[in-house]
CSV table of C-alpha atoms and ligand atoms in Angstrom, one decimal:
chain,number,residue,atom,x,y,z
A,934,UNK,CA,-57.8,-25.2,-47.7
A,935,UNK,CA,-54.8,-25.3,-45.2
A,936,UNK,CA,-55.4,-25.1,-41.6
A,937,UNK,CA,-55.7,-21.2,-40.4
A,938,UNK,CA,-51.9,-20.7,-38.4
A,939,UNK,CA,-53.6,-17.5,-36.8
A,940,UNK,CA,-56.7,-19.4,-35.5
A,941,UNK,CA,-54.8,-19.6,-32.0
A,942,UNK,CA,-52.8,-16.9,-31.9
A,943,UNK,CA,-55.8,-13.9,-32.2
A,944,UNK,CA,-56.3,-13.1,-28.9
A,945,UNK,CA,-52.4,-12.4,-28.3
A,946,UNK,CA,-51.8,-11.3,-31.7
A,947,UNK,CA,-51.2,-7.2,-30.9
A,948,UNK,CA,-49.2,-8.0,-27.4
A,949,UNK,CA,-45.7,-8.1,-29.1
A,950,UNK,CA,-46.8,-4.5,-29.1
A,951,UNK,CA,-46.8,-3.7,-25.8
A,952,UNK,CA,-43.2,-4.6,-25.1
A,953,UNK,CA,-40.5,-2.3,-25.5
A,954,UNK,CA,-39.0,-3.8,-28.6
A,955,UNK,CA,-42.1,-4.5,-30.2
A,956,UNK,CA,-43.2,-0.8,-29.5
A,957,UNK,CA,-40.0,0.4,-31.0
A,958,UNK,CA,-40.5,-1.6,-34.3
A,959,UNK,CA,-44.5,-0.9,-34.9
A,960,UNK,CA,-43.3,2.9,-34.2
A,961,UNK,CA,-40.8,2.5,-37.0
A,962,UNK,CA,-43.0,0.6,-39.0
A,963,UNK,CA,-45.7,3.1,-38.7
A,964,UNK,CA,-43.5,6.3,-39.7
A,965,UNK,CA,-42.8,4.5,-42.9
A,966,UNK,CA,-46.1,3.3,-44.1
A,967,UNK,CA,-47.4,7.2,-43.2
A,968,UNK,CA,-44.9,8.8,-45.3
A,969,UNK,CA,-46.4,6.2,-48.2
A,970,UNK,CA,-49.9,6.7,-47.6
A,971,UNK,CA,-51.6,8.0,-50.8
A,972,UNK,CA,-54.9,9.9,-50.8
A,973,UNK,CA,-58.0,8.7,-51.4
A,974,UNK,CA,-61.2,7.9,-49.6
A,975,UNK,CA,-61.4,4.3,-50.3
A,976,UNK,CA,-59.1,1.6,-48.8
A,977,UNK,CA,-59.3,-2.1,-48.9
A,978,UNK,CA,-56.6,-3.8,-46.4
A,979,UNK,CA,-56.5,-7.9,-47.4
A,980,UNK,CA,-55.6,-9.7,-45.1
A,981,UNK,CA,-56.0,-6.9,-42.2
A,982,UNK,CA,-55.7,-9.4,-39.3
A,983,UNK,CA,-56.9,-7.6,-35.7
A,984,UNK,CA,-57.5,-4.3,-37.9
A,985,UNK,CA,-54.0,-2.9,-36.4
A,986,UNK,CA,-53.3,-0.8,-39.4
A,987,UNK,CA,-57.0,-0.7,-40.5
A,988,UNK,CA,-57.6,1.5,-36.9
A,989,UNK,CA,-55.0,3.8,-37.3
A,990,UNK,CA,-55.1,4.5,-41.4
A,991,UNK,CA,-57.0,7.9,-42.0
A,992,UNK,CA,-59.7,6.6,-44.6
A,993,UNK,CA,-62.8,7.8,-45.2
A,994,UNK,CA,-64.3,4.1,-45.9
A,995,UNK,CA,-62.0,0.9,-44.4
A,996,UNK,CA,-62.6,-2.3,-45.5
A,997,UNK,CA,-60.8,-5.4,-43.5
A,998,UNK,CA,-60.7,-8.5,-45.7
A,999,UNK,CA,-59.5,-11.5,-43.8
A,1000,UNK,CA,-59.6,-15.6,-43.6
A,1001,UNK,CA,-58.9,-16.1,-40.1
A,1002,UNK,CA,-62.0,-16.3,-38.6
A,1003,UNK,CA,-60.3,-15.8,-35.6
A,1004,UNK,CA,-58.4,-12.4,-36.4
A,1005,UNK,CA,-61.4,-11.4,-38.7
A,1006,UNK,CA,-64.1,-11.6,-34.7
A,1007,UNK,CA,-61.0,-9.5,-32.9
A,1008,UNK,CA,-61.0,-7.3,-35.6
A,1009,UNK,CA,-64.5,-6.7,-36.1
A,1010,UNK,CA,-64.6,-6.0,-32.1
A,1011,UNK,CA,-61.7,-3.8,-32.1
A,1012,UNK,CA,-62.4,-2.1,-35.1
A,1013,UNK,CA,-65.7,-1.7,-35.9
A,1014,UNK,CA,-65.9,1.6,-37.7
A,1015,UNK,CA,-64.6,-0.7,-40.6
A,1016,UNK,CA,-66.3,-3.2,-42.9
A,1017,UNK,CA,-65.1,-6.6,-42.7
A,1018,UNK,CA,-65.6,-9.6,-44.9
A,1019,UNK,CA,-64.5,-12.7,-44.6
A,1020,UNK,CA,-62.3,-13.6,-48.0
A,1021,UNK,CA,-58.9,-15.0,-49.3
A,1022,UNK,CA,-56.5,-12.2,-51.0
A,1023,UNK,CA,-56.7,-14.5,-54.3
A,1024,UNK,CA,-60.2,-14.3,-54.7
A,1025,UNK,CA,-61.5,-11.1,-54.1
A,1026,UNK,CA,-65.6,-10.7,-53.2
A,1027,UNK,CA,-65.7,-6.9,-54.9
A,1028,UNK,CA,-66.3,-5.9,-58.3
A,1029,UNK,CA,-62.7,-4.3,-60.2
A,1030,UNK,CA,-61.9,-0.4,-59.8
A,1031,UNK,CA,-63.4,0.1,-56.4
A,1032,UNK,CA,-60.8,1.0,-54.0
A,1033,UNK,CA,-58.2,3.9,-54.2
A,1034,UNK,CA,-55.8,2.3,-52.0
A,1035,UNK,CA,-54.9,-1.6,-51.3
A,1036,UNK,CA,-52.6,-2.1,-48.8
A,1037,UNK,CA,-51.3,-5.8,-48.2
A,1038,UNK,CA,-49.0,-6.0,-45.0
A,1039,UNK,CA,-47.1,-9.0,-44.2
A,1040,UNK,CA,-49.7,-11.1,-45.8
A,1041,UNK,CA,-48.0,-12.5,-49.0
A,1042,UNK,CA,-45.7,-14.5,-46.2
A,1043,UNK,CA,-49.0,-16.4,-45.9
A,1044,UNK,CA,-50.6,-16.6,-49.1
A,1045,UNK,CA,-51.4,-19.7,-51.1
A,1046,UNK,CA,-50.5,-17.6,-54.4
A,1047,UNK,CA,-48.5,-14.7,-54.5
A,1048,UNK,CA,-49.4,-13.3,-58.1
A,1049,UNK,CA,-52.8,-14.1,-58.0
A,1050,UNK,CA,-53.5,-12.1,-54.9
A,1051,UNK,CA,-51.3,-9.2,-56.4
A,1052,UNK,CA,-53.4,-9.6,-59.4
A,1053,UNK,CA,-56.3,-9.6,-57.6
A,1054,UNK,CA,-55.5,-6.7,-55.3
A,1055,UNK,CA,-54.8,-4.8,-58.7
A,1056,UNK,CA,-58.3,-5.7,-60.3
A,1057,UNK,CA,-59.9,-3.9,-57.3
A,1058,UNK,CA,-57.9,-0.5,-57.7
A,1059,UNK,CA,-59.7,2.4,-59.2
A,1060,UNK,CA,-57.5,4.1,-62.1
A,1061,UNK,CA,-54.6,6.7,-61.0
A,1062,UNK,CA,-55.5,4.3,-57.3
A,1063,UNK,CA,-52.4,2.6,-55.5
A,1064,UNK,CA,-51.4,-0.7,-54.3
A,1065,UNK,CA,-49.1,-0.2,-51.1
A,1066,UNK,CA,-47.5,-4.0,-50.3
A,1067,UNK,CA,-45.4,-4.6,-47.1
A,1068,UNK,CA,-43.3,-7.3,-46.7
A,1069,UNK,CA,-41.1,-8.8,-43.8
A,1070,UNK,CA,-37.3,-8.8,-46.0
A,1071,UNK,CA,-36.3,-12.3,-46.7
A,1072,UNK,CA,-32.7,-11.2,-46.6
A,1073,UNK,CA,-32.9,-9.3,-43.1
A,1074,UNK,CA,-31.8,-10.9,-39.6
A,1075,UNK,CA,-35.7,-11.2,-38.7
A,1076,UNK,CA,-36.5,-13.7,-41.3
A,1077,UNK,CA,-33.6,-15.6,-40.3
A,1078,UNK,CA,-35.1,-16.1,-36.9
A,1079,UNK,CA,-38.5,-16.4,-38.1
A,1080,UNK,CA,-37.5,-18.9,-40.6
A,1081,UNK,CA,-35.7,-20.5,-37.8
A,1082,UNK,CA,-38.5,-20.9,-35.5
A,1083,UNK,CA,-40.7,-22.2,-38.8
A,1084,UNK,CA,-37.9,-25.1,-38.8
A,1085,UNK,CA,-38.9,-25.6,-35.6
A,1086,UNK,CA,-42.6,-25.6,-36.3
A,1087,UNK,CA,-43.1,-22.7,-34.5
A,1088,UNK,CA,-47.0,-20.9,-35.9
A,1089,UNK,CA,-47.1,-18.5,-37.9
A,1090,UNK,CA,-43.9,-19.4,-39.2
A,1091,UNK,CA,-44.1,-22.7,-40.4
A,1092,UNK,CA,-46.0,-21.7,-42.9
A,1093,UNK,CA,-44.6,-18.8,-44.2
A,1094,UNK,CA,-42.6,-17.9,-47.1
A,1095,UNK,CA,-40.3,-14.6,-47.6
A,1096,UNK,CA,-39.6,-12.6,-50.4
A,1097,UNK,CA,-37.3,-10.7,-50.7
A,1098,UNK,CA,-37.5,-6.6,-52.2
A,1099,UNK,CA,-36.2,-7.9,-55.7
A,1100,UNK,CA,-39.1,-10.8,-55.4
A,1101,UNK,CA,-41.5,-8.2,-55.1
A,1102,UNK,CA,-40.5,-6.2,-57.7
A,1103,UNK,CA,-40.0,-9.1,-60.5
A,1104,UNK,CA,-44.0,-9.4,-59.6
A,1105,UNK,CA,-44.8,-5.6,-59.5
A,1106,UNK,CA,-42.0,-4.1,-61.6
A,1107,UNK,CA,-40.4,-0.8,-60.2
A,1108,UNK,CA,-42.3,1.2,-57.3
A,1109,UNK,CA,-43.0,4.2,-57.5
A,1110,UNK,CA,-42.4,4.4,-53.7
A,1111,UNK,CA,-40.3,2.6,-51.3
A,1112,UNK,CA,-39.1,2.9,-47.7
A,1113,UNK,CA,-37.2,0.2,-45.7
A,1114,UNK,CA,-37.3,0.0,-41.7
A,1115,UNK,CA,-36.3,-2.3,-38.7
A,1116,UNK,CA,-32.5,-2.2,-39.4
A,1117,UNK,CA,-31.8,-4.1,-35.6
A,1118,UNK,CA,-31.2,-7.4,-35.2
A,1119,UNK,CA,-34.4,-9.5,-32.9
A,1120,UNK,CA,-31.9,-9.9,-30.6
A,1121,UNK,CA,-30.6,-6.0,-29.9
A,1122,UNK,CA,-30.3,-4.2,-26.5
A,1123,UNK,CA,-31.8,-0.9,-25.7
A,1124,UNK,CA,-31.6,2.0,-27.0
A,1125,UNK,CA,-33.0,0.6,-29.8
A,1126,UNK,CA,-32.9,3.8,-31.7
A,1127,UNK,CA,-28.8,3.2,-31.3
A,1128,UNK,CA,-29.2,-0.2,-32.2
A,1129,UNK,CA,-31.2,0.7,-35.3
A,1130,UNK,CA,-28.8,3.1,-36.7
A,1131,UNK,CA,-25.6,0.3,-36.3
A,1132,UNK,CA,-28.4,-2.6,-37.8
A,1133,UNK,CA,-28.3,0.2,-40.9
A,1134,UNK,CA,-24.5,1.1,-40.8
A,1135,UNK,CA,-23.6,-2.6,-40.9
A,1136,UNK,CA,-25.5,-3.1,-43.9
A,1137,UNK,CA,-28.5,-5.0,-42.4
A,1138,UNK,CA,-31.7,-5.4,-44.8
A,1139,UNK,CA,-35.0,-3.6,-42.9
A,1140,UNK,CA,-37.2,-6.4,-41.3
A,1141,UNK,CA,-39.9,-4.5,-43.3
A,1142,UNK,CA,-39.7,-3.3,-46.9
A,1143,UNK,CA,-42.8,-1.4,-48.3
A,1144,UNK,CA,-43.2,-0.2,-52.0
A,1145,UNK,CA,-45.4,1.9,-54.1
A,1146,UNK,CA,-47.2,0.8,-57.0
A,1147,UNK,CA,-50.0,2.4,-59.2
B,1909,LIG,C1,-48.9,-11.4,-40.2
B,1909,LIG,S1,-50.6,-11.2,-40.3
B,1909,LIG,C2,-50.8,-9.5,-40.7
B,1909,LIG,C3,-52.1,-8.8,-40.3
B,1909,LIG,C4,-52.2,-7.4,-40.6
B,1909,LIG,N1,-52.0,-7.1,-42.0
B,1909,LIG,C5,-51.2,-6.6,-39.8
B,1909,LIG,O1,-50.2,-6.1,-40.3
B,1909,LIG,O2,-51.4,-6.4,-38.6
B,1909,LIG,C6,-51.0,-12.0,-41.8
B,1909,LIG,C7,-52.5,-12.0,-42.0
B,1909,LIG,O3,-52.8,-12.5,-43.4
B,1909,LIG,C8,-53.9,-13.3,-43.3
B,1909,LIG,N2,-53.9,-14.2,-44.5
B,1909,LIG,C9,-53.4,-15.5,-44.6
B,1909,LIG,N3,-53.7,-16.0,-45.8
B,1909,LIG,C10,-54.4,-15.1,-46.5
B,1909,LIG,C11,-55.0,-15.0,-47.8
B,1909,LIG,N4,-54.9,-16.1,-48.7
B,1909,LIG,N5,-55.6,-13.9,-48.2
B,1909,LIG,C12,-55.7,-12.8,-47.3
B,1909,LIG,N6,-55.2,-12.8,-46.1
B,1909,LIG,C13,-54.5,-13.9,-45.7
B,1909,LIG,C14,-53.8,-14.1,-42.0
B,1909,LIG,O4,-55.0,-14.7,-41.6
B,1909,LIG,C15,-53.3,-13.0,-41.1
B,1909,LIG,O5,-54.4,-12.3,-40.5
């Protein structure tokens, strides 16, 4: 197995966050994975890191799945109204048609294998149940700096891969759903709500681009 690239950034994982930038961009990631959010009471999140997403998703039963032992004790602290288990997206420990929702965000950047872990996260949904993926745009200005910095060997990045929307659909097919968000550039000035809008007028992919799939 390949060395965990999360094992020492846990502790600081969530403090991007608290900065204005990063609060402007979870914000606007947030407002588009709610108006994707399916019912159900059942939702499995692989690879759910510090339980970010896992916290704020309004499930009757959440279930973490995660590698990283060192994400997996943070989440299981911050989040412990959630199950967690310990598990890689490509080899899931539940039996097929038990969740009503699997969401996968940013995690198929770090995945051994892509289609297995889609296939997986498919075996696991109950019938009429959906599969909501995430996934940080290959084409958009943020994974030209994040694939910059994985030149550099810079953690997480070096060993991550990006797909782009098209990717993601060759794998899935069409989604049923899809919303794009983060239209700025890493490097843009406050407001960021103005520099959001001219990321989108001058064409820029969304940093994140989240489909629908049954
Ligand atoms: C960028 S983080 C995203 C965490 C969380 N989904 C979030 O959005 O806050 C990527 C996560 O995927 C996990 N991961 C890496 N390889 C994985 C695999 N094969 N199966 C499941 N999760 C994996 C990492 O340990 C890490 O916690």
């Amino acid at each position: 197995m390949r060395e965990d690239p999360f094992a020492t950034l846990a502790e600081g994982y969530e403090s991007w966050y608290e900065t204005p930038l990063g609060a402007f961009v979870v914000a606007e990631e947030e407002k588009a994975l709610e108006t994707l959010l399916p019912p159900g009471e059942d939702l499995l999140e692989v690879g759910a890191g510090t339980g970010y997403w896992l916290k704020r998703l309004p499930y009757a039963r959440k279930v973490g799945l995660e590698p990283s032992s060192a994400m997996l004790q943070l989440g299981r602290r911050k989040v412990p109204e959630a199950t967690w288990v310990e598990g890689q997206g490509e080899a899931l420990p539940f039996p097929e048609k038990s969740f009503d929702v699997v969401l996968l965000f940013t995690v198929l950047e770090f995945v051994e294998d892509v289609g297995k872990t889609l296939s997986e996260a498919r075996r696991v949904l109950k019938p009429g149940g959906s599969l909501l993926v995430g996934i940080l745009e290959a084409l958009s200005p943020w994974a030209a700096l994040y694939r910059r910095l994985g030149e550099k060997g810079v953690l997480p990045w070096a060993q991550a891969r990006f797909l782009t929307r098209e990717d993601l659909q060759d794998l899935l097919g069409p989604p049923e759903a899809e919303r794009e968000a983060v239209f700025l550039a890493p490097e843009a000035e406050p407001p960021f709500p103005d520099a959001d809008q001219a990321g989108l007028r001058a064409g820029n992919r969304g940093a994140l681009y989240l489909g629908r799939w049954r």
